[in-house]
Coordinates of C-alpha atoms in Angstrom, one line a residue:
X150 CA -50.3 58.8 138.1
X151 CA -51.9 60.5 141.1
X152 CA -53.0 63.4 138.8
X153 CA -54.5 60.9 136.4
X154 CA -56.5 59.3 139.3
X155 CA -57.7 62.8 140.3
X156 CA -58.8 63.6 136.8
X157 CA -60.7 60.3 136.4
X158 CA -62.3 60.8 139.9
X159 CA -63.5 64.3 139.0
X160 CA -64.8 63.1 135.6
X161 CA -66.7 60.2 137.3
X162 CA -68.2 62.6 139.9
X163 CA -69.3 65.0 137.1
X164 CA -71.0 62.1 135.3
X165 CA -72.8 61.0 138.4
X166 CA -73.9 64.6 139.1
X167 CA -75.2 65.0 135.5
X168 CA -77.1 61.7 135.9
X169 CA -78.7 62.7 139.2
X170 CA -79.8 66.1 137.7
X171 CA -81.2 64.5 134.6
X172 CA -83.2 62.0 136.7
X173 CA -84.6 64.7 139.0
X174 CA -85.9 66.8 136.1
X175 CA -86.9 64.3 133.6
X176 CA -90.6 64.3 134.4
X177 CA -91.0 68.0 134.3
X178 CA -89.7 68.5 130.7
X179 CA -92.0 69.4 127.7
X180 CA -90.7 66.1 126.2
X181 CA -92.4 64.0 128.9
X182 CA -95.5 63.5 126.7
X183 CA -93.6 62.4 123.6
X184 CA -93.9 58.6 123.1
X185 CA -90.8 56.5 122.7
X186 CA -89.0 53.4 124.0
X187 CA -87.8 53.0 127.6
X188 CA -84.3 53.9 128.6
X189 CA -82.1 50.8 128.3
X190 CA -78.9 51.9 130.0
X191 CA -78.1 54.4 132.7
X192 CA -75.1 55.8 130.8
X193 CA -75.9 55.5 127.1
X194 CA -79.7 55.5 127.2
X195 CA -80.8 54.2 123.8
X196 CA -77.8 55.4 121.9
X197 CA -76.0 52.1 121.9
X198 CA -79.1 50.5 120.3
X199 CA -79.4 53.2 117.7
X200 CA -75.8 53.2 116.6
X201 CA -74.4 49.8 117.4
X202 CA -75.6 47.4 114.6
X203 CA -78.9 49.3 114.9
X204 CA -80.8 48.6 111.7
X205 CA -83.3 46.2 113.2
X206 CA -83.8 48.4 116.3
X207 CA -84.4 51.5 114.2
X208 CA -86.8 49.8 111.9
X209 CA -88.7 48.5 114.9
X210 CA -89.0 52.0 116.3
X211 CA -90.4 53.2 112.9
X212 CA -93.1 50.5 113.1
X213 CA -94.1 51.3 116.7
X214 CA -93.9 55.0 116.7
X215 CA -94.6 57.9 114.4
X216 CA -92.3 60.6 112.9
X217 CA -91.1 62.1 116.2
X218 CA -89.8 59.7 118.9
X219 CA -88.4 60.3 122.3
X220 CA -85.1 58.5 123.0
X221 CA -82.5 58.8 125.8
X222 CA -79.0 59.9 125.2
X223 CA -75.9 60.0 127.5
X224 CA -76.8 60.0 131.2
X225 CA -80.5 59.7 130.4
X226 CA -80.8 63.0 128.6
X227 CA -84.1 63.2 126.7
X228 CA -83.6 63.5 122.9
X229 CA -85.8 63.4 119.9
X230 CA -85.5 61.1 116.9
X231 CA -87.2 62.8 114.0
X232 CA -88.2 61.7 110.5
X233 CA -91.5 63.4 109.9
X234 CA -91.2 65.4 106.5
X235 CA -92.7 68.7 107.7
X236 CA -90.6 68.6 110.9
X237 CA -87.4 68.1 108.9
X238 CA -88.5 70.9 106.5
X239 CA -88.8 73.2 109.5
X240 CA -85.5 72.1 111.0
X241 CA -83.4 72.3 107.8
X242 CA -85.1 75.1 105.8
X243 CA -87.9 77.2 107.2
X244 CA -86.8 77.3 110.9
X245 CA -83.2 76.3 110.5
X246 CA -82.0 79.3 112.7
X247 CA -83.4 77.4 115.7
X248 CA -81.4 74.2 115.0
X249 CA -77.6 74.1 114.7
X250 CA -75.0 71.4 114.5
X251 CA -74.0 70.4 118.0
X252 CA -71.0 72.0 119.6
X253 CA -69.6 68.5 120.0
X254 CA -69.8 67.9 116.3
X255 CA -68.3 71.3 115.3
X256 CA -65.4 71.3 117.9
X257 CA -64.5 67.7 117.1
X258 CA -64.4 68.3 113.4
X259 CA -62.4 71.5 113.9
X260 CA -59.8 69.8 115.9
X261 CA -59.4 66.9 113.4
X262 CA -60.0 68.5 110.0
X263 CA -59.6 72.3 110.4
X264 CA -62.0 75.1 109.6
X265 CA -64.0 73.6 106.7
X266 CA -67.7 73.4 106.0
X267 CA -68.3 70.7 108.6
X268 CA -66.6 72.7 111.3
X269 CA -68.1 76.1 110.9
X270 CA -71.4 77.9 111.8
X271 CA -73.2 81.1 111.1
X272 CA -71.7 83.8 108.8
X273 CA -68.4 81.9 108.4
X274 CA -70.3 78.9 107.1
X275 CA -72.4 81.1 104.8
X276 CA -69.3 82.8 103.4
X277 CA -67.7 79.4 102.6
X278 CA -70.9 78.1 101.0
X279 CA -71.3 81.2 98.9
X280 CA -67.8 80.8 97.4
X281 CA -67.9 77.0 97.1
X282 CA -71.4 76.4 95.7
X283 CA -70.5 77.6 92.1
X284 CA -67.4 75.5 92.2
X285 CA -69.6 72.3 92.1
X286 CA -71.7 73.6 89.2
X287 CA -72.8 71.3 86.4
X288 CA -70.6 73.1 83.9
X289 CA -67.5 72.4 86.0
X290 CA -68.5 68.7 86.4
X291 CA -69.0 68.4 82.7
X292 CA -65.6 69.8 82.2
X293 CA -63.7 67.5 84.5
X294 CA -65.5 64.2 83.8
X295 CA -63.5 63.2 80.7
X296 CA -60.3 63.8 82.6
X297 CA -61.2 61.4 85.5
X298 CA -62.7 58.6 83.4
X299 CA -59.2 57.1 83.4
X300 CA -59.6 56.3 87.1
X301 CA -62.6 54.0 86.5
X302 CA -60.7 52.4 83.6
X303 CA -57.7 51.9 85.9
X304 CA -59.9 50.4 88.6
X305 CA -61.3 47.9 86.0
X306 CA -57.7 46.9 85.0
X307 CA -56.6 46.3 88.5
X308 CA -59.6 44.0 89.2
X309 CA -59.2 42.2 85.9
X310 CA -55.5 41.5 86.7
X311 CA -56.7 39.1 89.3
X312 CA -59.2 37.3 87.2
X313 CA -59.0 34.0 85.3
X314 CA -58.7 34.4 81.5
X315 CA -60.7 31.3 80.9
X316 CA -63.8 33.0 82.3
X317 CA -63.9 31.3 85.7
X318 CA -64.9 33.4 88.7
X319 CA -62.5 34.4 91.5
X320 CA -63.4 35.8 94.9
X321 CA -62.1 39.4 95.4
X322 CA -62.8 41.8 98.3
X323 CA -64.0 44.8 96.3
X324 CA -64.1 47.2 99.3
X325 CA -60.4 48.2 99.5
X326 CA -60.3 48.7 95.7
X327 CA -63.4 50.8 95.7
X328 CA -61.9 52.9 98.6
X329 CA -58.7 53.4 96.5
X330 CA -60.8 54.4 93.5
X331 CA -63.0 56.9 95.3
X332 CA -60.1 58.6 97.0
X333 CA -58.4 59.0 93.7
X334 CA -61.5 60.6 92.2
X335 CA -61.5 63.2 94.9
X336 CA -57.8 63.6 94.6
X337 CA -57.7 64.2 90.9
X338 CA -61.2 65.6 90.3
X339 CA -61.5 68.0 93.2
X340 CA -58.0 68.6 94.6
X341 CA -56.0 68.2 91.3
X342 CA -53.6 65.7 93.0
X343 CA -52.6 62.2 91.8
X344 CA -52.3 60.0 94.9
X345 CA -51.5 56.9 92.9
X346 CA -54.0 55.1 95.2
X347 CA -54.6 52.3 92.7
X348 CA -50.9 51.5 92.4
X349 CA -50.4 48.4 94.7
X350 CA -46.7 49.2 95.4
X351 CA -47.3 52.8 96.6
X352 CA -48.6 54.0 99.9
X353 CA -49.6 57.5 101.0
X354 CA -49.8 58.5 104.6
X355 CA -52.4 61.2 104.0
X356 CA -54.9 59.0 102.2
X357 CA -54.3 56.1 104.7
X358 CA -55.2 58.6 107.5
X359 CA -58.3 59.8 105.8
X360 CA -59.5 56.2 105.3
X361 CA -58.9 55.3 108.9
X362 CA -59.8 58.4 110.9
X363 CA -63.5 57.7 111.3
X364 CA -63.0 54.2 112.4
X365 CA -60.4 55.4 115.0
X366 CA -62.8 58.1 116.2
X367 CA -65.5 55.5 116.8
X368 CA -63.3 54.0 119.5
X369 CA -63.6 57.1 121.6
X370 CA -67.2 57.9 120.7
X371 CA -68.3 58.2 124.3
X372 CA -65.7 60.9 125.0
X373 CA -66.9 63.2 122.3
X374 CA -69.5 65.0 124.5
X375 CA -66.6 66.3 126.7
X376 CA -64.7 67.8 123.8
X377 CA -66.4 71.2 124.0
X378 CA -65.8 71.5 127.7
X379 CA -62.1 70.7 127.2
X380 CA -61.8 73.3 124.4
X381 CA -63.5 76.0 126.5
X382 CA -61.8 75.4 129.8
X383 CA -58.3 74.0 129.1
X384 CA -55.4 75.6 127.3
X385 CA -53.7 73.8 124.4
X386 CA -50.9 72.8 126.8
X387 CA -53.3 71.1 129.2
X388 CA -55.3 69.5 126.4
X389 CA -52.1 67.9 125.1
X390 CA -51.3 66.7 128.6
X391 CA -54.8 65.3 129.1
X392 CA -54.6 63.3 125.9
X393 CA -51.2 62.0 127.0
X394 CA -52.5 60.9 130.5
X395 CA -55.9 59.5 129.7
X396 CA -55.9 55.7 129.2
X397 CA -57.3 55.9 125.6
X398 CA -54.6 55.1 122.9
X399 CA -57.1 56.1 120.2
X400 CA -57.0 59.7 121.4
X401 CA -53.3 59.8 120.8
X402 CA -53.8 58.2 117.4
X403 CA -56.4 60.8 116.5
X404 CA -54.0 63.6 117.5
X405 CA -51.3 62.2 115.2
X406 CA -53.9 61.9 112.4
X407 CA -54.9 65.5 112.8
X408 CA -51.3 66.6 112.4
X409 CA -50.9 64.4 109.3
X410 CA -54.1 65.8 107.7
X411 CA -53.2 69.4 108.4
X412 CA -49.7 69.1 107.1
X413 CA -50.7 67.2 104.0
X414 CA -53.6 69.5 103.2
X415 CA -51.4 72.6 103.7
X416 CA -48.9 71.2 101.2
X417 CA -51.6 70.6 98.6
X418 CA -53.1 74.1 99.1
X419 CA -49.7 75.8 98.7
X420 CA -48.8 73.8 95.6
X421 CA -52.2 74.5 93.9
X422 CA -52.1 78.2 94.9
X423 CA -48.6 78.6 93.4
X424 CA -49.8 76.9 90.2
X425 CA -52.8 79.2 89.9
X426 CA -50.7 82.3 90.6
X427 CA -48.1 81.3 88.0
X428 CA -50.6 80.6 85.3
X429 CA -53.0 83.4 86.2
X430 CA -56.7 83.3 87.1
X431 CA -57.8 83.7 83.4
X432 CA -55.8 80.9 81.8
X433 CA -58.8 79.0 80.5
X434 CA -60.7 76.0 81.9
X435 CA -59.3 74.4 85.0
X436 CA -58.7 70.6 85.2
X437 CA -59.8 70.3 88.8
X438 CA -62.2 71.9 91.2
X439 CA -59.5 73.1 93.6
X440 CA -58.0 75.3 91.0
X441 CA -61.4 76.7 90.3
X442 CA -61.9 77.3 94.0
X443 CA -58.6 79.1 94.4
X444 CA -59.2 81.3 91.3
X445 CA -62.6 82.2 92.6
X446 CA -61.1 83.1 96.0
X447 CA -58.4 85.3 94.5
X448 CA -60.9 87.0 92.3
X449 CA -63.3 87.8 95.1
X450 CA -63.4 91.0 97.1
X451 CA -61.2 90.8 100.2
X452 CA -64.1 90.5 102.7
X453 CA -65.6 87.6 100.8
X454 CA -62.3 85.6 100.5
X455 CA -61.6 82.5 102.5
X456 CA -58.5 82.3 104.6
X457 CA -55.8 79.8 103.9
X458 CA -56.9 77.8 107.0
X459 CA -60.4 77.6 105.7
X460 CA -59.3 76.3 102.3
X461 CA -57.0 73.8 104.0
X462 CA -59.8 72.7 106.2
X463 CA -62.0 72.1 103.2
X464 CA -59.4 70.0 101.5
X465 CA -59.6 67.6 104.4
X466 CA -63.4 67.9 104.4
X467 CA -63.8 67.1 100.7
X468 CA -61.4 64.1 100.9
X469 CA -63.1 62.7 103.9
X470 CA -66.7 63.3 102.8
X471 CA -66.0 62.1 99.2
X472 CA -64.3 58.8 100.2
X473 CA -66.0 56.9 103.0
X474 CA -69.7 57.4 102.1
X475 CA -69.1 56.9 98.3
X476 CA -67.1 53.8 98.9
X477 CA -69.9 52.4 101.1
X478 CA -72.6 53.3 98.5
X479 CA -70.7 51.6 95.6
X480 CA -70.0 48.5 97.6
X481 CA -73.7 48.2 98.5
X482 CA -74.7 48.6 94.9
X483 CA -72.4 45.9 93.7
X484 CA -73.6 43.6 96.6
X485 CA -77.2 44.2 95.5
X486 CA -76.5 43.6 91.8
X487 CA -74.7 40.4 92.8
X488 CA -77.9 39.3 94.6
X489 CA -80.1 40.4 91.6
X490 CA -78.5 39.1 88.4
X491 CA -81.4 40.3 86.2
X492 CA -81.0 43.9 87.4
X493 CA -77.3 43.6 86.8
X494 CA -77.9 42.4 83.3
X495 CA -80.4 45.1 82.6
X496 CA -77.9 47.8 83.8
X497 CA -75.1 46.3 81.8
X498 CA -77.2 46.2 78.6
X499 CA -78.3 49.9 79.1
X500 CA -74.7 51.0 79.4
X501 CA -73.6 49.0 76.4
X502 CA -76.4 50.5 74.2
X503 CA -75.4 54.0 75.3
X504 CA -71.7 53.5 74.6
X505 CA -72.3 51.6 71.3
X506 CA -74.4 54.5 70.0
X507 CA -71.4 56.8 70.5
X508 CA -68.6 54.4 69.4
X509 CA -67.0 55.6 66.2
X510 CA -66.3 53.4 63.2
X511 CA -66.9 50.1 64.9
X512 CA -64.7 50.9 67.9
X513 CA -65.0 48.8 71.0
X514 CA -67.9 50.1 72.9
X515 CA -66.1 49.4 76.2
X516 CA -63.5 52.0 75.3
X517 CA -66.1 54.7 74.6
X518 CA -66.6 57.3 77.4
X519 CA -70.0 58.7 78.1
X520 CA -70.3 62.5 78.4
X521 CA -71.8 63.9 81.5
X522 CA -75.4 64.4 80.4
X523 CA -75.7 60.9 78.8
X524 CA -74.1 59.3 81.8
X525 CA -76.3 60.9 84.4
X526 CA -79.4 60.5 82.2
X527 CA -79.2 56.7 81.8
X528 CA -82.6 55.8 83.3
X529 CA -82.0 52.4 84.9
X530 CA -78.5 53.4 86.1
X531 CA -80.1 56.4 87.7
X532 CA -82.8 54.3 89.3
X533 CA -80.3 51.8 90.7
X534 CA -78.2 54.6 92.2
X535 CA -81.2 56.5 93.7
X536 CA -82.9 53.5 95.1
X537 CA -79.8 52.2 96.8
X538 CA -79.0 55.6 98.3
X539 CA -82.6 55.8 99.5
X540 CA -82.9 52.4 101.1
X541 CA -79.3 52.2 102.3
X542 CA -78.0 55.7 103.1
X543 CA -74.3 55.6 103.9
X544 CA -75.0 57.7 107.0
X545 CA -78.1 56.9 109.0
X546 CA -78.4 59.9 111.3
X547 CA -77.3 63.5 111.8
X548 CA -77.5 65.6 115.0
X549 CA -78.9 69.1 115.6
X550 CA -79.3 71.1 118.8
X551 CA -82.2 73.4 119.5
X552 CA -80.8 76.8 120.1
X553 CA -84.1 78.2 121.5
X554 CA -87.5 77.1 122.5
X555 CA -89.4 76.2 119.4
X556 CA -92.2 73.9 118.1
X557 CA -91.9 71.3 115.4
X558 CA -94.9 71.1 113.0
X559 CA -95.8 67.7 111.8
X560 CA -97.1 66.5 108.4
X561 CA -98.5 63.3 110.1
X562 CA -100.0 63.4 113.6
X563 CA -98.2 61.5 116.3
X564 CA -99.6 59.9 119.5
X565 CA -98.5 61.1 122.9
X566 CA -97.8 58.7 125.8
X567 CA -101.5 59.2 126.8
X568 CA -102.7 58.1 123.3
X569 CA -103.8 61.5 122.2
X570 CA -102.9 62.8 118.7
X571 CA -101.0 66.0 118.1
X572 CA -99.7 67.8 115.1
X573 CA -96.9 69.6 116.8
X574 CA -94.1 68.9 119.3
X575 CA -92.6 71.6 121.6
X576 CA -88.8 71.4 121.7
X577 CA -87.0 73.2 124.6
X578 CA -83.7 75.0 124.0
X579 CA -80.8 72.7 124.4
X580 CA -82.6 69.5 123.2
X581 CA -80.5 67.2 121.0
X582 CA -82.5 66.2 117.9
X583 CA -81.4 63.2 115.8
X584 CA -82.4 63.5 112.2
X585 CA -83.2 60.0 111.1
X586 CA -82.1 59.7 107.5
X587 CA -82.9 56.0 107.6
X588 CA -86.4 56.7 108.9
X589 CA -87.1 59.4 106.4
X590 CA -86.0 57.3 103.5
X591 CA -88.1 54.4 104.6
X592 CA -91.3 56.3 105.6
X593 CA -94.2 54.3 104.2
X594 CA -96.5 57.3 104.4
X595 CA -94.1 59.0 101.9
X596 CA -92.6 56.2 99.8
X597 CA -95.4 53.7 99.8
X598 CA -96.1 50.4 101.5
X599 CA -93.0 48.8 99.8
X600 CA -90.6 51.5 101.2
X601 CA -88.5 48.7 102.9
X602 CA -88.0 47.0 99.5
X603 CA -85.3 47.7 96.9
X604 CA -87.4 48.6 93.9
X605 CA -85.6 50.8 91.4
X606 CA -88.8 50.9 89.3
X607 CA -90.2 53.5 91.7
X608 CA -87.9 56.1 90.0
X609 CA -89.1 55.1 86.5
X610 CA -92.2 56.0 84.5
X611 CA -94.5 53.2 83.2
X612 CA -92.5 53.2 80.0
X613 CA -89.2 52.7 81.8
X614 CA -87.9 56.2 81.3
X615 CA -86.4 58.2 84.2
X616 CA -88.3 60.8 86.2
X617 CA -87.2 64.4 86.6
X618 CA -87.3 64.5 90.4
X619 CA -84.3 66.7 91.3
X620 CA -84.5 70.3 92.6
X621 CA -82.5 72.7 90.5
X622 CA -78.9 72.3 91.5
X623 CA -77.6 74.9 93.9
X624 CA -81.0 76.6 94.1
X625 CA -81.9 75.8 97.6
X626 CA -85.2 77.9 97.4
X627 CA -86.6 75.0 95.3
X628 CA -85.5 72.2 97.7
X629 CA -88.5 69.9 98.3
X630 CA -90.6 71.2 95.4
X631 CA -89.9 68.4 92.9
X632 CA -92.5 65.9 91.7
X633 CA -92.8 62.8 93.8
X634 CA -91.6 59.4 92.5
X635 CA -94.2 56.8 91.9
X636 CA -95.7 55.4 95.0
X637 CA -95.2 58.6 97.1
X638 CA -98.2 60.2 98.8
X639 CA -99.1 63.4 97.1
X640 CA -98.1 66.5 99.2
X641 CA -95.8 64.5 101.4
X642 CA -92.2 65.3 100.5
X643 CA -88.9 65.7 102.2
X644 CA -86.5 68.7 101.8
X645 CA -83.7 66.6 100.4
X646 CA -81.6 68.0 97.6
X647 CA -81.4 64.6 95.8
X648 CA -84.6 63.1 94.7
X649 CA -86.5 64.3 97.7
X650 CA -84.6 61.7 99.9
X651 CA -82.6 62.7 102.9
X652 CA -79.4 60.9 102.1
X653 CA -77.6 64.2 101.3
X654 CA -79.8 66.2 103.7
X655 CA -81.3 69.6 102.6
X656 CA -81.1 73.3 103.2
X657 CA -78.0 75.3 103.7
X658 CA -76.0 72.5 105.2
X659 CA -76.8 69.9 102.5
X660 CA -73.9 67.9 101.1
X661 CA -72.2 70.4 98.7
X662 CA -70.6 67.6 96.6
X663 CA -73.7 65.4 96.0
X664 CA -73.6 65.9 92.2
X665 CA -69.9 65.0 92.1
X666 CA -70.6 61.9 94.1
X667 CA -73.5 60.9 91.8
X668 CA -71.3 61.4 88.7
X669 CA -68.4 59.4 90.3
X670 CA -70.7 56.5 91.4
X671 CA -72.3 56.3 88.0
X672 CA -69.0 56.3 86.1
X673 CA -67.4 53.7 88.3
X674 CA -70.5 51.5 88.4
X675 CA -71.0 51.6 84.6
X676 CA -67.4 50.8 84.0
X677 CA -67.4 47.8 86.4
X678 CA -70.5 46.1 85.1
X679 CA -69.5 46.7 81.5
X680 CA -66.4 44.5 82.0
X681 CA -67.1 42.1 84.8
X682 CA -69.9 40.0 86.3
X683 CA -70.5 40.1 90.1
X684 CA -72.0 37.3 92.2
X685 CA -72.3 36.6 95.9
X686 CA -69.3 34.6 97.3
X687 CA -69.7 30.8 96.7
X688 CA -67.1 29.7 99.2
X689 CA -68.2 27.1 101.8
X690 CA -66.6 25.6 104.8
X691 CA -66.2 21.9 105.7
X692 CA -69.8 21.8 107.0
X693 CA -71.2 23.3 103.8
X694 CA -71.9 26.7 105.3
X695 CA -71.7 29.5 102.7
X696 CA -69.8 32.7 103.2
X697 CA -72.3 35.4 104.2
X698 CA -71.9 39.2 103.9
X699 CA -73.7 41.2 106.7
X700 CA -74.2 44.9 106.7
X701 CA -73.9 46.5 110.2
X702 CA -75.4 49.9 110.7
X703 CA -73.1 51.6 113.2
X704 CA -74.0 55.2 112.2
X705 CA -72.0 54.3 109.0
X706 CA -72.6 51.2 106.9
X707 CA -70.1 48.5 107.8
X708 CA -70.1 45.4 105.6
X709 CA -68.6 42.3 107.4
X710 CA -68.4 38.6 106.9
X711 CA -70.1 36.5 109.5
X712 CA -68.6 33.5 111.2
X713 CA -67.3 30.9 110.5
X714 CA -65.8 32.6 107.4
X715 CA -65.2 36.0 109.1
X716 CA -65.0 37.7 112.5
X717 CA -68.1 39.9 112.0
X718 CA -66.0 43.0 112.6
X719 CA -63.6 43.5 109.7
X720 CA -65.0 45.6 106.9
X721 CA -65.0 43.6 103.6
X722 CA -67.2 42.8 100.6
X723 CA -65.9 39.6 99.0
X724 CA -67.7 38.9 95.7
X725 CA -67.2 36.2 93.0
X726 CA -66.0 38.1 89.9
X727 CA -65.4 37.0 86.3
X728 CA -65.1 38.6 82.9
X729 CA -68.3 39.5 81.2
X730 CA -69.8 37.0 78.7
X731 CA -72.4 37.5 76.0
X732 CA -74.9 35.6 78.2
X733 CA -74.6 38.4 80.8
X734 CA -76.6 40.8 78.7
X735 CA -80.4 41.0 78.1
X736 CA -81.4 40.2 74.5
X737 CA -84.7 40.9 72.7

């Protein structure tokens, strides 16, 4: 116990020293002229406001300040919050060599998930990207879509099992079911593994860990800045001892989760590798992306191959990245459609027309699967998905660190603390820069005066057809060159790989699986609205107060139920669901 007291005392002394240093140098930094809100806390600066239920705070900053805002991080460190389109183009594409993922981000991810895409930098990351980009090609997605349609059908059956056959509505929390469905999509479609997530009687330690790891990590968020120091200065033995001694149970939980993820991902890799080696690399089309990945790796020259640890790390990365954010996005879409019954009916009608056109010999249109190109080409479905991902990105911010002194060019001038306008902001080496996905996606100078409104029509032509706004898939040289949606200022565009929005980022570290996520979301959403009608919960308490769903923005989107019906903390999306009736469609 005395050693623990010594460690805590030294840590506290180090925090005080860093705070004193930051206070003594704060006025002499190049960021002193950048406008922004006052520091609100000596330890967390403004970070607690940005990340802890921070939607209103962030939106207020966007109203008060322009595309580059100075905020304060841990111990008062000056940071930048950026959402100007040209500045993000420079950070992510043109001048990306000057901005890297933070060491805190890389080391934390490496300890938890292994050496995947989110845990590597430089040449190692480029080598992984070069091998993996073709794996997520449109041809491969077209090939695997029919094989994973059964997951959406199974999700529909599980929800229908709890419904009244007489057509009455029943309240169901859709969030856990969506989570089970999305993790099964990644399991079968990417990894080639059936987790049986939608089977109520079965549990899986690996998938349970993946679903809970980020929520556990949030409990020790303030300790993350010290992870790089511990990795550099302490041996594995002393890091284990430190985790044992520190009074943070969540740290020990995370250590156990890391062991579970590495063990489970290793087993998946070895099984898939054995399957590929047994069947040969030229045995015809693969049924999952992991097999394609392993075949490509075995067929590559030795210097271009990924190690077993890298492939294992990417198994964890794909399962993590493809589950949490996709679940959140789907839940938000159902919530919005529940609030907007006309949009729900329009979407349901579009899906029925497309399926009916393919149904053979009078077959039930609900049993007809849409091929990839028709599914992703449904104009209103596409508009609903894009608009929801724009207005409500599952992740609101990403971090970068300036690796050298540089200058951010600006598309729109910002005002300094003295009121002068400037079209560039100097950024000293070591500055932490927060990419505001939320700010970029709601920028009125780019998306129009109604940028804070959910309006899927912005993605449609005047005739109601969809707009071709995507950069060519996997051709990052074209990122940011697509035509702007209606309402966007000409010449003002973001370098995002999906519709010019920043939800999936842009450049060489953009989300590699965004087309898989789009396909998955559209297939699940079209299946659900074809068979069921969704409405906001109608439950009331003794005083007549209706149950209310509230979306917290804690870095990630966290839907909760407010008091008196909920605790405002537990993630849930209860909706009133019933079987579809003829009146739920639009008729001429």
